[in-house]
Coordinates of C-alpha atoms and ligand atoms in Angstrom, one line a residue:
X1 CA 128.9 105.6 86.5
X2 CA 130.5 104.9 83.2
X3 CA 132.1 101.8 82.9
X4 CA 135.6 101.5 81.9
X5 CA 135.4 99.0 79.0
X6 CA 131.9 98.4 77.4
X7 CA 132.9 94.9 75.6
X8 CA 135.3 93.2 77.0
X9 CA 136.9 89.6 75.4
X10 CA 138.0 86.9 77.5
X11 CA 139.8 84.7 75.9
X12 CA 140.0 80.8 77.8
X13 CA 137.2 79.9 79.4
X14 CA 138.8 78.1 82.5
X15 CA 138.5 78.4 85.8
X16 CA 139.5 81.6 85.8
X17 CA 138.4 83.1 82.3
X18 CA 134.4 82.2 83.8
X19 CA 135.2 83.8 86.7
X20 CA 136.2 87.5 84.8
X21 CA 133.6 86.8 82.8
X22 CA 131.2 86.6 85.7
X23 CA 132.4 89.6 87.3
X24 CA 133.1 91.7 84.0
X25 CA 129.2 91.2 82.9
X26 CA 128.2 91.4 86.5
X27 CA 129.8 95.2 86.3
X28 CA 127.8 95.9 83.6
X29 CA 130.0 95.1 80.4
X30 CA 129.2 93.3 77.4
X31 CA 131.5 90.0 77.2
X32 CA 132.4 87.9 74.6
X33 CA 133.8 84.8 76.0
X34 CA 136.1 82.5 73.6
X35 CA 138.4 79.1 73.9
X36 CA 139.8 77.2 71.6
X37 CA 137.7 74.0 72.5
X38 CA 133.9 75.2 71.9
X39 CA 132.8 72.6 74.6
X40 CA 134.5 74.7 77.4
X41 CA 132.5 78.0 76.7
X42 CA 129.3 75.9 76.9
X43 CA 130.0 74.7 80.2
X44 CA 131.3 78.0 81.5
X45 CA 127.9 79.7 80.3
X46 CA 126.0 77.1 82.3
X47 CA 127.9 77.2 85.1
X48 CA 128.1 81.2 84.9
X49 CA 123.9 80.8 84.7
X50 CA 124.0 78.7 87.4
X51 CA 125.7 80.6 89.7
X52 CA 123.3 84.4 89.1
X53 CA 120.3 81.5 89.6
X54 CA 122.4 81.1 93.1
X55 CA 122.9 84.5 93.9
X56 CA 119.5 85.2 93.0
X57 CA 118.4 82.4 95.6
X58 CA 120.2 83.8 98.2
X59 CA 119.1 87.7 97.7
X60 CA 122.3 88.8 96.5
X61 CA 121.1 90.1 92.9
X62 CA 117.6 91.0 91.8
X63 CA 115.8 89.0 88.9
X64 CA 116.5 91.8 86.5
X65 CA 120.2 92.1 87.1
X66 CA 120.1 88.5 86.5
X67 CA 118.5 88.5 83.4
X68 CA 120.9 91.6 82.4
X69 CA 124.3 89.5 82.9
X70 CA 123.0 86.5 81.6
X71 CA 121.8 88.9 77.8
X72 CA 126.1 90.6 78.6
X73 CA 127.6 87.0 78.4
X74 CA 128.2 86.2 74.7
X75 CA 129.5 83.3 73.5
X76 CA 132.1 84.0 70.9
X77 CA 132.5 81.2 68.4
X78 CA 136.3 82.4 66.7
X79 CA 138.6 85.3 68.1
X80 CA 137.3 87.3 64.6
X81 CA 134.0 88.1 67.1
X82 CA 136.2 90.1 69.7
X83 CA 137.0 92.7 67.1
X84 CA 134.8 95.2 68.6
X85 CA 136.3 94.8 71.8
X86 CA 138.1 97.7 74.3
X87 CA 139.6 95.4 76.1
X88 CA 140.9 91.7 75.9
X89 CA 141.9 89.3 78.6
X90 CA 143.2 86.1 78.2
X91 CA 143.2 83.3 80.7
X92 CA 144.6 80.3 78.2
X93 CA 147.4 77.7 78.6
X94 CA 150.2 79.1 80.9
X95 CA 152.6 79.0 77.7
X96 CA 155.0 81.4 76.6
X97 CA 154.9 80.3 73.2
X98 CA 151.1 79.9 73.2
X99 CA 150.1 83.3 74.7
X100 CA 152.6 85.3 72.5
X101 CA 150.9 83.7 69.3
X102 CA 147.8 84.3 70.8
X103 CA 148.6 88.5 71.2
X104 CA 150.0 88.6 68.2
X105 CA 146.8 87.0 66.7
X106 CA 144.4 89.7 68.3
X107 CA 146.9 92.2 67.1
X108 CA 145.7 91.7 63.9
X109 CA 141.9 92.0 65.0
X110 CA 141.0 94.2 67.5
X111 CA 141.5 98.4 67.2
X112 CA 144.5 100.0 67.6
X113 CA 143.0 101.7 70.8
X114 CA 141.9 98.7 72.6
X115 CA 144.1 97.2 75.3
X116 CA 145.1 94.1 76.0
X117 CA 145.4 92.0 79.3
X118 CA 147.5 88.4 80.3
X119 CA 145.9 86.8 83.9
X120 CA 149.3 85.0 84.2
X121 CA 150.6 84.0 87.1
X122 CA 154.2 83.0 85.7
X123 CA 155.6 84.5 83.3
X124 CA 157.1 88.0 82.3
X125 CA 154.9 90.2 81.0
X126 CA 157.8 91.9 79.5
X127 CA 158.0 88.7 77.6
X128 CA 154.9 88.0 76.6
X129 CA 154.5 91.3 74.8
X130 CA 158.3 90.8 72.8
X131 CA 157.4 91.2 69.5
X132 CA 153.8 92.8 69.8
X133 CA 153.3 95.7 67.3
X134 CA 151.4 97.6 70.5
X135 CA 153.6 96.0 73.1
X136 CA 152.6 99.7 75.4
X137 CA 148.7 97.9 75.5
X138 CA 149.6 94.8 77.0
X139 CA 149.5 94.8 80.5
X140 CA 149.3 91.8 83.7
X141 CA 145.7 91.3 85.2
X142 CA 146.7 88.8 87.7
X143 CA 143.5 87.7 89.6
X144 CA 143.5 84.5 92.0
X145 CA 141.0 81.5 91.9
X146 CA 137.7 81.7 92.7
X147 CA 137.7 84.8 91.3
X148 CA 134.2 86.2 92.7
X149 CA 135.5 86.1 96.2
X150 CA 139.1 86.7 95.9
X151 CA 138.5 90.4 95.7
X152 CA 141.9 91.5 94.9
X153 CA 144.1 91.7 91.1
X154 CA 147.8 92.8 90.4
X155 CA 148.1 95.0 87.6
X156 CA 151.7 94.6 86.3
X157 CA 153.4 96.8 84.0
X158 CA 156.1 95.5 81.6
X159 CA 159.3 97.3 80.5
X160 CA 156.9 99.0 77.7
X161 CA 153.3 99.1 78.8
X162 CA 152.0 102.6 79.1
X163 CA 151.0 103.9 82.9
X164 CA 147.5 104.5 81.4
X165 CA 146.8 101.5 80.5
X166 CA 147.1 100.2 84.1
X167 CA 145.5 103.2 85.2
X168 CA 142.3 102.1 83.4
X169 CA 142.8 98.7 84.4
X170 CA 142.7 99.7 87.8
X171 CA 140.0 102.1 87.4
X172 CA 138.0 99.0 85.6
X173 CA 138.7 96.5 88.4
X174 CA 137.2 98.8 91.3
X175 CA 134.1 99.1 89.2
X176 CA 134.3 94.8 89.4
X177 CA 134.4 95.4 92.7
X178 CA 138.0 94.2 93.2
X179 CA 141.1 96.4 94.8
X180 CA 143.7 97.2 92.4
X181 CA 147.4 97.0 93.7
X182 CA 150.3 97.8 91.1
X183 CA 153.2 95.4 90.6
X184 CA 156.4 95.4 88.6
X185 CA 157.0 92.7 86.6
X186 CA 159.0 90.7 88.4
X187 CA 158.9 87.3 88.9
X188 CA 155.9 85.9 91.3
X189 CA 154.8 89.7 90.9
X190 CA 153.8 90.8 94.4
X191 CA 151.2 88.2 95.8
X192 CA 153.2 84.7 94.7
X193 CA 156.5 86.1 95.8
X194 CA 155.4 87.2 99.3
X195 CA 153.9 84.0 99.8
X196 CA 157.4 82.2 99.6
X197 CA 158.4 82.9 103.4
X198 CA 155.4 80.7 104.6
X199 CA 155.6 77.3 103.0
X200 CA 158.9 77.2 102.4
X201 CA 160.7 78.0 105.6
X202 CA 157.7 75.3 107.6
X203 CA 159.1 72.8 105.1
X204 CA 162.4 73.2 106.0
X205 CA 161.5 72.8 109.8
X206 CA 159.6 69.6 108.5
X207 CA 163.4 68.9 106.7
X208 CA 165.6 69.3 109.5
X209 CA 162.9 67.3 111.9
X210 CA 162.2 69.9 114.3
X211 CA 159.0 69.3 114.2
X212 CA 156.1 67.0 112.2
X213 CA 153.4 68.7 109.6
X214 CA 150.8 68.6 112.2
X215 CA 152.0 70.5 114.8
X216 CA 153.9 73.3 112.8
X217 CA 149.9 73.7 111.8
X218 CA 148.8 74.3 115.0
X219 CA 151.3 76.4 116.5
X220 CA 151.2 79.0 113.0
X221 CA 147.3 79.1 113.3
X222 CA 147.7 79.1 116.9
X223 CA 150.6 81.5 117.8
X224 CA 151.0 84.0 115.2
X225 CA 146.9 83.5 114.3
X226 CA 146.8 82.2 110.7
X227 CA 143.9 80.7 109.5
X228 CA 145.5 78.2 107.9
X229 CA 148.3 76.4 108.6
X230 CA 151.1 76.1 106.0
X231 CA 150.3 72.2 105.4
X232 CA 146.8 72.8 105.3
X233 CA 147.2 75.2 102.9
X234 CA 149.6 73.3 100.4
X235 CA 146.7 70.6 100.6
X236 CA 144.3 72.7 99.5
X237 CA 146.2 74.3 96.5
X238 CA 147.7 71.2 95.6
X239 CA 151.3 70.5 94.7
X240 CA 151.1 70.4 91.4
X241 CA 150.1 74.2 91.5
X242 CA 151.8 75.2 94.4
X243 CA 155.4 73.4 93.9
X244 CA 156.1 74.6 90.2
X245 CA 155.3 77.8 91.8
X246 CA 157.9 77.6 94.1
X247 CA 160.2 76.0 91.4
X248 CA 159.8 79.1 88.9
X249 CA 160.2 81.9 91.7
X250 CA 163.6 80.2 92.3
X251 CA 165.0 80.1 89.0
X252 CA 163.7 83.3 88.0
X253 CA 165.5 85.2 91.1
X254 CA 168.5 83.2 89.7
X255 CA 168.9 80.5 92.4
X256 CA 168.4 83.0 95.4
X257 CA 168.4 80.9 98.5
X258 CA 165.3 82.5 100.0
X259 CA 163.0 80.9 97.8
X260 CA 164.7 77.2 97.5
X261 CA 162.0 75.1 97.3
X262 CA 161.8 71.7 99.4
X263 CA 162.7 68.1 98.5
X264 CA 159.9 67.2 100.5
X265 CA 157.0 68.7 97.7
X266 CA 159.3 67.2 95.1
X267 CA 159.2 64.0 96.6
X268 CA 155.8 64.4 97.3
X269 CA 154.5 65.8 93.9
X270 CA 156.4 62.6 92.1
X271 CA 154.8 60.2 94.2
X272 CA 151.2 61.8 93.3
X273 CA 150.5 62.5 96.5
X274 CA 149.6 66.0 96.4
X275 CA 146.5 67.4 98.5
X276 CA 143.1 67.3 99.3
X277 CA 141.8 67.0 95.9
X278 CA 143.2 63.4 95.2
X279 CA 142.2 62.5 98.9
X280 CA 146.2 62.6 100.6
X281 CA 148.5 65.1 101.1
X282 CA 150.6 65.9 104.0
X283 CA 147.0 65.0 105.8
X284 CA 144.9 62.1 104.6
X285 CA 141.1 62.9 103.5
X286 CA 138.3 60.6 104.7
X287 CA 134.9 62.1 103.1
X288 CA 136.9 65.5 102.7
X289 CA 137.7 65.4 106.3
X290 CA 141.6 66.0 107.0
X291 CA 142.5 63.0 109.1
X292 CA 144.6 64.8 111.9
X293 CA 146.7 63.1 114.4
X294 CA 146.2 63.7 118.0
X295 CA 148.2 65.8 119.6
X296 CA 150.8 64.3 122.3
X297 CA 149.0 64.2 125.9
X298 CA 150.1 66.6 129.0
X299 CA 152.6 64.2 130.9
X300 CA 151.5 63.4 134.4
X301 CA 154.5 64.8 136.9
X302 CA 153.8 64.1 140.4
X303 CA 156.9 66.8 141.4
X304 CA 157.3 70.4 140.1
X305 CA 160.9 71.5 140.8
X306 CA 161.6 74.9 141.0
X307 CA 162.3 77.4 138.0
X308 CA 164.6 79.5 137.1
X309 CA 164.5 81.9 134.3
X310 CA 167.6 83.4 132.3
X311 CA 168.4 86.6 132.8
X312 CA 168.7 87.1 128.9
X313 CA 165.3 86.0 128.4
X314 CA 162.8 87.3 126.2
X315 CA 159.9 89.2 127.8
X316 CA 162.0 88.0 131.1
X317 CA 159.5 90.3 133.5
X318 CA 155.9 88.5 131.7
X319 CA 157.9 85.1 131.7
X320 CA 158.0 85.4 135.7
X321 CA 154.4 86.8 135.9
X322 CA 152.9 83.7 133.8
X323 CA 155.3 81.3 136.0
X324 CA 153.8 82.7 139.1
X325 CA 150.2 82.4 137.6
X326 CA 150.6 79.6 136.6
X327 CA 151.7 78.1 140.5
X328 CA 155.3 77.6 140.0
X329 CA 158.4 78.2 142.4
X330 CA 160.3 80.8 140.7
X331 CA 164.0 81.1 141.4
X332 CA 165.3 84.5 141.5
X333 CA 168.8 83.8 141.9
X334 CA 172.1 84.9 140.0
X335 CA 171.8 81.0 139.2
X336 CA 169.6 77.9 139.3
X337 CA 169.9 75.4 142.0
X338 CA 170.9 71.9 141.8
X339 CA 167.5 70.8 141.1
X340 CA 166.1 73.6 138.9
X341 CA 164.1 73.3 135.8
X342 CA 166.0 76.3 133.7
X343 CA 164.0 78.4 131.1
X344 CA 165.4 80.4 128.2
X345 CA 163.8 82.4 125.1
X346 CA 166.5 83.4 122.6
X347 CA 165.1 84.8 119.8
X348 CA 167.0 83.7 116.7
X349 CA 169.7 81.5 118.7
X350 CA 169.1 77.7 119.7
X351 CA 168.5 76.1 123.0
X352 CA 172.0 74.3 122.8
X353 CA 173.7 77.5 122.5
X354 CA 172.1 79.2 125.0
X355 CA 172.7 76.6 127.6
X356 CA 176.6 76.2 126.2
X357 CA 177.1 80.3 126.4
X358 CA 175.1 81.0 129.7
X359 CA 176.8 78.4 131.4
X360 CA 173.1 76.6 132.1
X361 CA 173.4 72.7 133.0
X362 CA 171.9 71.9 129.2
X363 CA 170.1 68.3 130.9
X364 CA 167.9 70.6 132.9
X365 CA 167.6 73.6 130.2
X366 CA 164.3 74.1 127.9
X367 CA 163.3 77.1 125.7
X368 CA 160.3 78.8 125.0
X369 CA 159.1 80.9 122.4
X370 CA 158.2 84.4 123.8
X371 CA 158.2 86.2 120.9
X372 CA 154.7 86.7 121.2
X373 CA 153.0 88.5 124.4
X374 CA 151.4 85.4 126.0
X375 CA 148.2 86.8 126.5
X376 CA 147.9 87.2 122.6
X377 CA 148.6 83.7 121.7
X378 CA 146.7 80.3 121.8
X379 CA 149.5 77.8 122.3
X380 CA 153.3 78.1 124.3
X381 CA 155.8 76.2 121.9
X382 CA 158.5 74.5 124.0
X383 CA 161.8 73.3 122.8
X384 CA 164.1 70.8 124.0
X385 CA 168.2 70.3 123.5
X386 CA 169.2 67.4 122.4
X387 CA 170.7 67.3 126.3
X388 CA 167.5 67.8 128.1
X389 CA 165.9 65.0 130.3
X390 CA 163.0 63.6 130.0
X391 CA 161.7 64.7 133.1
X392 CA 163.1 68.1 132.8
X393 CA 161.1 68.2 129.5
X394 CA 157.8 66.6 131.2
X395 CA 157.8 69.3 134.0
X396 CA 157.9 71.9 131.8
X397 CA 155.4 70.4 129.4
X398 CA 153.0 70.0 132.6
X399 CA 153.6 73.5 134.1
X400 CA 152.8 75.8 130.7
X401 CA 149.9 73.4 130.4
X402 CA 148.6 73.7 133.3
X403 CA 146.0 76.3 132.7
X404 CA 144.4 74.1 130.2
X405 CA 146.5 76.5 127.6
X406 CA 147.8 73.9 124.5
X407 CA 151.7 73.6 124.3
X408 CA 153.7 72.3 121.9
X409 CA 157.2 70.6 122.2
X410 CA 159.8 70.7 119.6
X411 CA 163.3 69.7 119.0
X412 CA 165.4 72.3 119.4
X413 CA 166.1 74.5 116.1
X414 CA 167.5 78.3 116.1
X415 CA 163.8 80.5 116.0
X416 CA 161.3 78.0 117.1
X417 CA 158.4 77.7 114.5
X418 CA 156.7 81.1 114.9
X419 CA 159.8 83.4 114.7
X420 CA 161.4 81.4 112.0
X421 CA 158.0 81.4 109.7
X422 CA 157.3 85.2 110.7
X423 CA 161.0 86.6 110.4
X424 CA 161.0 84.6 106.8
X425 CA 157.8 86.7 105.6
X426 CA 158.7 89.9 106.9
X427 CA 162.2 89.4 105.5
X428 CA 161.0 88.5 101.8
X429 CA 158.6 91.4 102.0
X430 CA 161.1 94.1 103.3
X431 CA 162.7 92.7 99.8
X432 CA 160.0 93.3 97.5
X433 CA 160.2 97.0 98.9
X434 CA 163.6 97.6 98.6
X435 CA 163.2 96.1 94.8
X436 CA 160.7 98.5 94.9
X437 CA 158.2 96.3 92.8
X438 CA 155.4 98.0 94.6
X439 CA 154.5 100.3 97.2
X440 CA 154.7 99.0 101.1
X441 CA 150.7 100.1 101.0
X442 CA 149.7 97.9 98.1
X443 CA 152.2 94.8 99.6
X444 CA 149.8 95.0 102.7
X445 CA 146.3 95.0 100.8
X446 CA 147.8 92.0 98.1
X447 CA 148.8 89.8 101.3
X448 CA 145.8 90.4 103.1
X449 CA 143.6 89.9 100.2
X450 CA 145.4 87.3 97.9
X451 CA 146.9 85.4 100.9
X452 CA 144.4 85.7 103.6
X453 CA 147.2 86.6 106.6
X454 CA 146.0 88.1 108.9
X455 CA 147.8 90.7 108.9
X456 CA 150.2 92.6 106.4
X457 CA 153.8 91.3 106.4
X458 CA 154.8 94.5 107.7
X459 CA 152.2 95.2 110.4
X460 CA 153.0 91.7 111.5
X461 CA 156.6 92.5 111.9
X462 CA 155.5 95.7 113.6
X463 CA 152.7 93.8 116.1
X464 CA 155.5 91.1 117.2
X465 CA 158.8 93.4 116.8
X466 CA 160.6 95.2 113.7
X467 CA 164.0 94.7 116.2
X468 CA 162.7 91.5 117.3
X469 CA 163.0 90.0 113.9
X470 CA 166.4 91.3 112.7
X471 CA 167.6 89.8 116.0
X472 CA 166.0 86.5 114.7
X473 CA 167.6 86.7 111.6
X474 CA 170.9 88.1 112.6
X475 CA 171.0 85.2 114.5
X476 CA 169.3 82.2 113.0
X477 CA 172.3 83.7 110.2
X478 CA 174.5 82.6 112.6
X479 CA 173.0 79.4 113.7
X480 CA 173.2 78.2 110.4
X481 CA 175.5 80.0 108.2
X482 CA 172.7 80.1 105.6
X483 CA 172.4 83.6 103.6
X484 CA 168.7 82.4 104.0
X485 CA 168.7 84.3 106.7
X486 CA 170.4 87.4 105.8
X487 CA 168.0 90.7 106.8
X488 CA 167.1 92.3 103.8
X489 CA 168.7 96.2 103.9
X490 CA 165.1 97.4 103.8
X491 CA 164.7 95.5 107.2
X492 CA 168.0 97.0 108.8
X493 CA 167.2 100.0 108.1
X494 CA 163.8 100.1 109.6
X495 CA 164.3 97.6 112.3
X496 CA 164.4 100.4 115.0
X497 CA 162.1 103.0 113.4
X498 CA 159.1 100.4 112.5
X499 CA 158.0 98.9 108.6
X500 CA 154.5 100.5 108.6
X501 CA 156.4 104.2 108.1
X502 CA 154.7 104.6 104.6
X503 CA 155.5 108.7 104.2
X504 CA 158.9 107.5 102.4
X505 CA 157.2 105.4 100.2
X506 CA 154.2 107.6 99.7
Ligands
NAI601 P1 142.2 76.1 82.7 O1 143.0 75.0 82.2 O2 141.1 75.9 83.7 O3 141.6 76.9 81.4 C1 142.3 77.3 80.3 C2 141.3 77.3 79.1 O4 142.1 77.9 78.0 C3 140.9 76.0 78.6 O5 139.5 75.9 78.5 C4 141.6 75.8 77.3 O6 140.7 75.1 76.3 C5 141.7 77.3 76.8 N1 142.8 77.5 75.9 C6 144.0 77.0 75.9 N2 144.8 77.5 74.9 C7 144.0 78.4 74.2 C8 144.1 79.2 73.1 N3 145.3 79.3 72.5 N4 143.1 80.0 72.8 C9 141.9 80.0 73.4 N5 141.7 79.2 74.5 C10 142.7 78.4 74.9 O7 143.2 77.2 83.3 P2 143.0 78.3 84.4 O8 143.3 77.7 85.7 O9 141.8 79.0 84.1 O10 144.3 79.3 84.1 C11 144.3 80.1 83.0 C12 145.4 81.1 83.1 O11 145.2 81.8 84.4 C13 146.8 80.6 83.2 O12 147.7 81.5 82.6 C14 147.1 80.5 84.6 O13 148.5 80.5 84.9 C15 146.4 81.7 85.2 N6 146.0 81.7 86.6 C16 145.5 80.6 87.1 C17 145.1 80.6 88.5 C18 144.4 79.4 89.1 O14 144.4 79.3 90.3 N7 143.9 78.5 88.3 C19 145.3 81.8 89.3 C20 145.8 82.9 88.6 C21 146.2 82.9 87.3

């Protein structure tokens, strides 16, 4: 196999400039690595050596191979050194100013031919190559941290960068052993802007205190099955990455209310108190352990009363079944009786209204979250109006509990936690197709890879419902009068025909 670029330069020898490096020479190129402080290439060729020793340790790479990368990796000691190279990445300083002086400075050095590459996460590549003699060589190379494991990199074409210049780009990452997916340059490119429905619509549940960090944690990783859950996650990347982030996709998309970042980071990121890494975040860190609070215990209820379920329920007929497995005496009435505990699942709407428009007695009346087949989820999420009595709430708490299945109970908010979170993710990426900034296939395979779901936005709004979450949004819309919530055409127009259709977009 011929490889793609023989010497490649890497300028910025970072977190991420070490870890192209490592997979670049591991591919078989020759790399020169640079950075402005000498120091910093040093200690990312003795971490780089480290690391084959490691893989060598564990079987992963043969002696020779070793031996081979370690001879590839060249130190370069000024930018003069990567004039031989076919292609240039830099991983610097996430500057505007800085990069654009930095392009214009390898301009002047390398061939006309060779092409150059920016790993930023930020900012426009269309900006970043204003001004470049070449501008049609500069492309994105977005790659995520740690780089050797995060097998995925967006390769992002600017207003002038020439298709074959991602083409080879592409072509040189499978040979790295990474998937290629194609982005516009648009702000958060593909990855950073699909990850915007997670975070930000759990801490706006945290904001209107439907429920605490902790338990919007379990239910995600619970109920819809993610392996982290959105707190645990914004520990682990740290605020001060993750809430500029959220900052810059914002202002970019000109104040769209989809991406408003929280007060809570802000707050949060001011006070220093931003993840694992200083030892408190939204959890606190005892030995690197996240200190989790106990979940509340299954209230003891000497009495069951009888259920009823709404007629407009959600998955009304598996809602009686689990009721009857689970031992209780179902009602199966026009109405409850006096002394009924009365079920609903809206999708979308909140318990309050339900109870107001169905003409339910709101004291006895608690909602549960069926948008999910209860066979395929780990916890039952509960939620309460502000009506509801206590023992109403305990009885209901007991009963879903009772086959030793974990449940939740939440204030009452239009969507619950899993259809709010899920609807906001499918939503955001319906709009990154119908931007078109790449294709629905690529969207699927940059999610999976760069954001460990688990599964594609769109297969996940296809597994739990592509009607099932415009009905969410139409009316969570309504609940809150927020063009948040506002389906995305793309959705609308597939919400009865499915999002994994690809053909169209083929
Ligand atoms: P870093 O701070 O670990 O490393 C940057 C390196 O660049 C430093 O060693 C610094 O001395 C060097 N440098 C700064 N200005 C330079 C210049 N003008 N010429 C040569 N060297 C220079 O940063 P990190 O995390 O590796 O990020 C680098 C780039 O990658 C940024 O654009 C960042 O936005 C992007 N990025 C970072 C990710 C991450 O998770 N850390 C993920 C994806 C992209």
């Amino acid at each position: 196999m011929q490889i793609r670029y023989k010497t490649v330069g890497i300028v910025g020898a970072g977190a991420m400039g070490r870890g192209i490096a490592q997979i670049a020479a591991q591919a078989g190129s020759t790399v020169r690595l640079y950075d402005t402080q000498a120091a910093a290439v040093a200690v990312a060729r003795d971490d780089l050596f480290s690391q084959w020793g490691r893989l060598q340790d564990k079987g992963r790479m043969d002696a020779n191979a070793v031996e081979a990368c370690k001879a590839r990796l060249l130190p370069a000691a000024s930018l003069q050194e990567l004039a031989d190279c076919d292609l240039v990445v830099e991983a610097i300083v996430e500057r505007l100013d800085v990069k654009k002086s930095l392009f214009a400075e390898l301009e002047a050095i390398v061939r006309d031919d060779a092409v150059l590459a920016s790993n930023t996460s930020s900012l426009s590549i269309t900006a970043i190559a204003a001004g470049m003699m070449h501008a049609q060589r500069l492309a994105g190379y977005h790659f995520f941290n740690p780089v050797p494991l995060m097998k995925v990199v967006e390769v992002i074409a600017g207003l002038k960068t020439d298709a074959t210049v991602c083409d080879g780009l592409a072509e040189y990452a499978r040979q790295m052993g990474h998937t290629p997916v194609q982005a516009q340059d648009t702000p958060g490119f593909i990855v950073n802007h699909a990850g915007r429905g997670y975070g930000t619509e759990a801490l706006r549940i945290v904001g209107e205190g439907i429920a605490d960090f902790a338990t919007i944690d379990r239910i995600l990783r619970d109920q819809a099955g993610f392996k982290l859950g959105p707190f645990e996650l914004m520990d682990l990347t740290a605020l001060d990455v993750s809430h500029p982030v959220m900052e810059s996709i914002y202002h970019q998309y000109y104040d769209e209310p989809r991406y408003r970042p929280s007060v809570i980071t802000a707050q949060r990121l001011a006070g220093g108190v931003v993840g694992r890494k200083v030892g408190e975040g939204f959890y606190r860190y005892v030995d690197g352990k996240a200190q989790v609070p106990a979940e509340p215990p299954v209230p003891q209820v000497d009495e069951m009363p009888p259920v009823w379920v709404s007629t407009r329920a959600a998955r009304r007929a598996e809602l009686h079944q689990l009721l009857k497995d689970l031992g209780a005496t179902v009602e199966t009435g026009q109405s409850p009786s006096l002394h009924a505990l009365t079920l609903v699942a809206p999708l979308g709407f909140d318990v309050t209204t339900v109870a107001i428009v169905e003409r339910l007695d709101p004291a006895r009346t608690v909602g549960i979250d069926m948008l999910i087949d209860d066979a395929a989820t780990r916890r039952r999420v509960l939620a309460t109006n502000p009506a509801t009595r206590t023992d109403m709430r305990d009885a209901a708490h007991a009963l879903f509990a009772r086959d030793g299945k974990p449940v939740s109970v939440i204030r009452d908010s239009g969507g619950f936690v899993t259809q709010r979170v899920v609807a906001a993710i499918v939503n955001i990426a319906a709009d990154i197709c119908q931007q078109r900034i790449c294709s629905p296939k690529d969207l699927e395979t940059a999610v999976t890879l760069g954001l460990g779901y688990p599964l594609g936005p769109l297969a996940m709004g296809d597994r739990w419902g592509p009607s099932n979450m415009l009905e969410v949004l139409f009316n969570m819309q309504t609940v809150y009068g927020d063009p948040r919530y506002r389906p995305s055409p793309w959705l609308r127009r597939r919400g009865a025909i499915g999002l994994s259709l690809l053909h169209e977009e083929a």
